[in-house]
Amino acid sequence: AAPVRYEAESATISQGATESNHTGFSGTGFVNYTNVVGSYVEFTVNAPAAGPAALALGFANGTSGNRPLNISVNGVSAADLDFQPTGAWTTWSAMNTTVTLKAGSNTIRASAGTAEGGPNLDYIDVTASDGQAGTEY
Ligand code: GCU
């Protein structure tokens, strides 16, 4: 299937704020995680078929330290990712991982792993399996 973009500012946000003061983001803004462990952004993602999905997370980290996020899918931890410094809050990058989705509606939650909170999160791009023979994603 083709990638589908889900903007962080349109997702469910727990302990974070939609902001637009650092330019270069996609959509109308990004999420600034509150600087606490467990602040999160949760996306509701539709998959045409069960299977692996490529996940790209657009982010910026203007600090000098990593900002880890735990990725959970449908309530189950799927990955721990270290979002490295991008050099400036206006410099955006993408982190890639793979998750397994079920057919239909899924939740993908990205939760801050440290008291610094997450990186600024712009979007996720999801390339889900379409269930076609010979097509992995
Ligand atoms: C700064 C920056 C925010 C960022 C925050 C942080 O305040 O302007 O966009 O989220 O640092 O360290 O998390």
Short mmCIF file of C-alpha atoms in Angstrom, two decimals, residues 10-116:
data_model
loop_
_atom_site.label_atom_id
_atom_site.label_comp_id
_atom_site.label_asym_id
_atom_site.label_seq_id
_atom_site.Cartn_x
_atom_site.Cartn_y
_atom_site.Cartn_z
CA SER A 10 -4.39 15.58 14.72
CA ALA A 11 -3.66 12.62 17.02
CA THR A 12 -4.68 12.04 20.64
CA ILE A 13 -2.24 13.90 22.86
CA SER A 14 -1.68 13.14 26.54
CA GLN A 15 0.60 15.65 28.25
CA GLY A 16 1.75 17.64 25.27
CA ALA A 17 0.84 20.66 23.21
CA THR A 18 0.40 21.40 19.54
CA GLU A 19 2.83 24.14 18.57
CA SER A 20 4.08 25.76 15.35
CA ASN A 21 6.92 28.01 16.48
CA HIS A 22 9.71 25.90 14.92
CA THR A 23 9.38 26.02 11.12
CA GLY A 24 9.79 23.18 8.67
CA PHE A 25 7.06 20.88 9.96
CA SER A 26 4.45 19.08 7.90
CA GLY A 27 0.76 19.99 8.28
CA THR A 28 -0.21 22.78 10.68
CA GLY A 29 2.20 22.07 13.54
CA PHE A 30 3.87 19.46 15.71
CA VAL A 31 3.53 18.08 19.20
CA ASN A 32 5.79 19.33 21.98
CA TYR A 33 5.72 16.56 24.58
CA THR A 34 5.48 17.69 28.18
CA ASN A 35 8.87 16.99 29.73
CA VAL A 36 7.77 14.00 31.83
CA VAL A 37 8.01 10.23 31.49
CA GLY A 38 4.91 8.81 29.84
CA SER A 39 3.66 11.81 27.92
CA TYR A 40 2.32 10.41 24.65
CA VAL A 41 0.87 10.88 21.19
CA GLU A 42 -1.51 8.17 20.03
CA PHE A 43 -2.50 7.63 16.41
CA THR A 44 -5.42 5.60 15.14
CA VAL A 45 -4.20 3.89 12.00
CA ASN A 46 -6.13 1.79 9.53
CA ALA A 47 -4.52 -1.20 7.85
CA PRO A 48 -6.11 -2.93 4.85
CA ALA A 49 -4.68 -6.31 5.93
CA ALA A 50 -2.76 -7.82 8.83
CA GLY A 51 1.01 -7.81 8.54
CA PRO A 52 4.14 -5.74 8.85
CA ALA A 53 3.98 -2.01 8.33
CA ALA A 54 6.83 0.41 7.78
CA LEU A 55 6.66 3.33 10.19
CA ALA A 56 8.51 6.61 9.69
CA LEU A 57 8.30 9.16 12.51
CA GLY A 58 9.04 12.78 11.62
CA PHE A 59 10.73 14.59 14.50
CA ALA A 60 13.13 17.28 15.66
CA ASN A 61 15.41 17.24 18.68
CA GLY A 62 17.19 20.52 19.29
CA THR A 63 18.96 19.32 22.42
CA SER A 64 22.29 17.51 22.75
CA GLY A 65 20.79 14.33 24.23
CA ASN A 66 18.66 11.51 22.89
CA ARG A 67 14.90 11.64 23.43
CA PRO A 68 13.70 8.01 23.61
CA LEU A 69 10.15 7.01 22.72
CA ASN A 70 8.47 3.70 23.38
CA ILE A 71 6.23 2.61 20.52
CA SER A 72 3.27 0.45 21.47
CA VAL A 73 0.78 -1.05 19.06
CA ASN A 74 -2.69 -1.91 20.31
CA GLY A 75 -1.39 -1.63 23.88
CA VAL A 76 1.60 -3.91 23.41
CA SER A 77 5.15 -2.53 23.47
CA ALA A 78 6.70 -2.89 20.01
CA ALA A 79 9.93 -0.85 19.96
CA ASP A 80 12.12 1.50 21.97
CA LEU A 81 13.64 4.15 19.73
CA ASP A 82 16.31 6.75 20.52
CA PHE A 83 15.62 10.02 18.76
CA GLN A 84 19.03 11.59 18.35
CA PRO A 85 19.79 15.31 18.22
CA THR A 86 18.95 16.90 14.86
CA GLY A 87 21.01 20.04 15.59
CA ALA A 88 18.13 22.48 15.94
CA TRP A 89 14.41 22.45 16.68
CA THR A 90 13.89 23.66 13.10
CA THR A 91 15.85 20.72 11.63
CA TRP A 92 13.54 17.78 11.05
CA SER A 93 14.43 14.16 10.44
CA ALA A 94 12.67 10.80 10.24
CA MET A 95 13.15 7.64 12.28
CA ASN A 96 12.22 4.34 10.65
CA THR A 97 10.97 1.14 12.22
CA THR A 98 8.64 -1.73 11.42
CA VAL A 99 5.56 -2.72 13.38
CA THR A 100 2.95 -5.43 12.98
CA LEU A 101 -0.62 -4.29 12.45
CA LYS A 102 -3.92 -6.15 12.41
CA ALA A 103 -6.49 -5.62 9.70
CA GLY A 104 -8.68 -2.61 10.43
CA SER A 105 -8.18 -0.06 13.19
CA ASN A 106 -4.96 -0.02 15.23
CA THR A 107 -3.54 2.30 17.85
CA ILE A 108 0.09 3.35 17.64
CA ARG A 109 1.23 5.17 20.77
CA ALA A 110 4.59 6.95 21.06
CA SER A 111 5.39 7.52 24.76
CA ALA A 112 8.24 9.51 26.26
CA GLY A 113 10.80 7.27 27.92
CA THR A 114 12.53 9.86 30.09
CA ALA A 115 11.76 12.92 32.20
CA GLU A 116 12.91 15.10 29.29
#
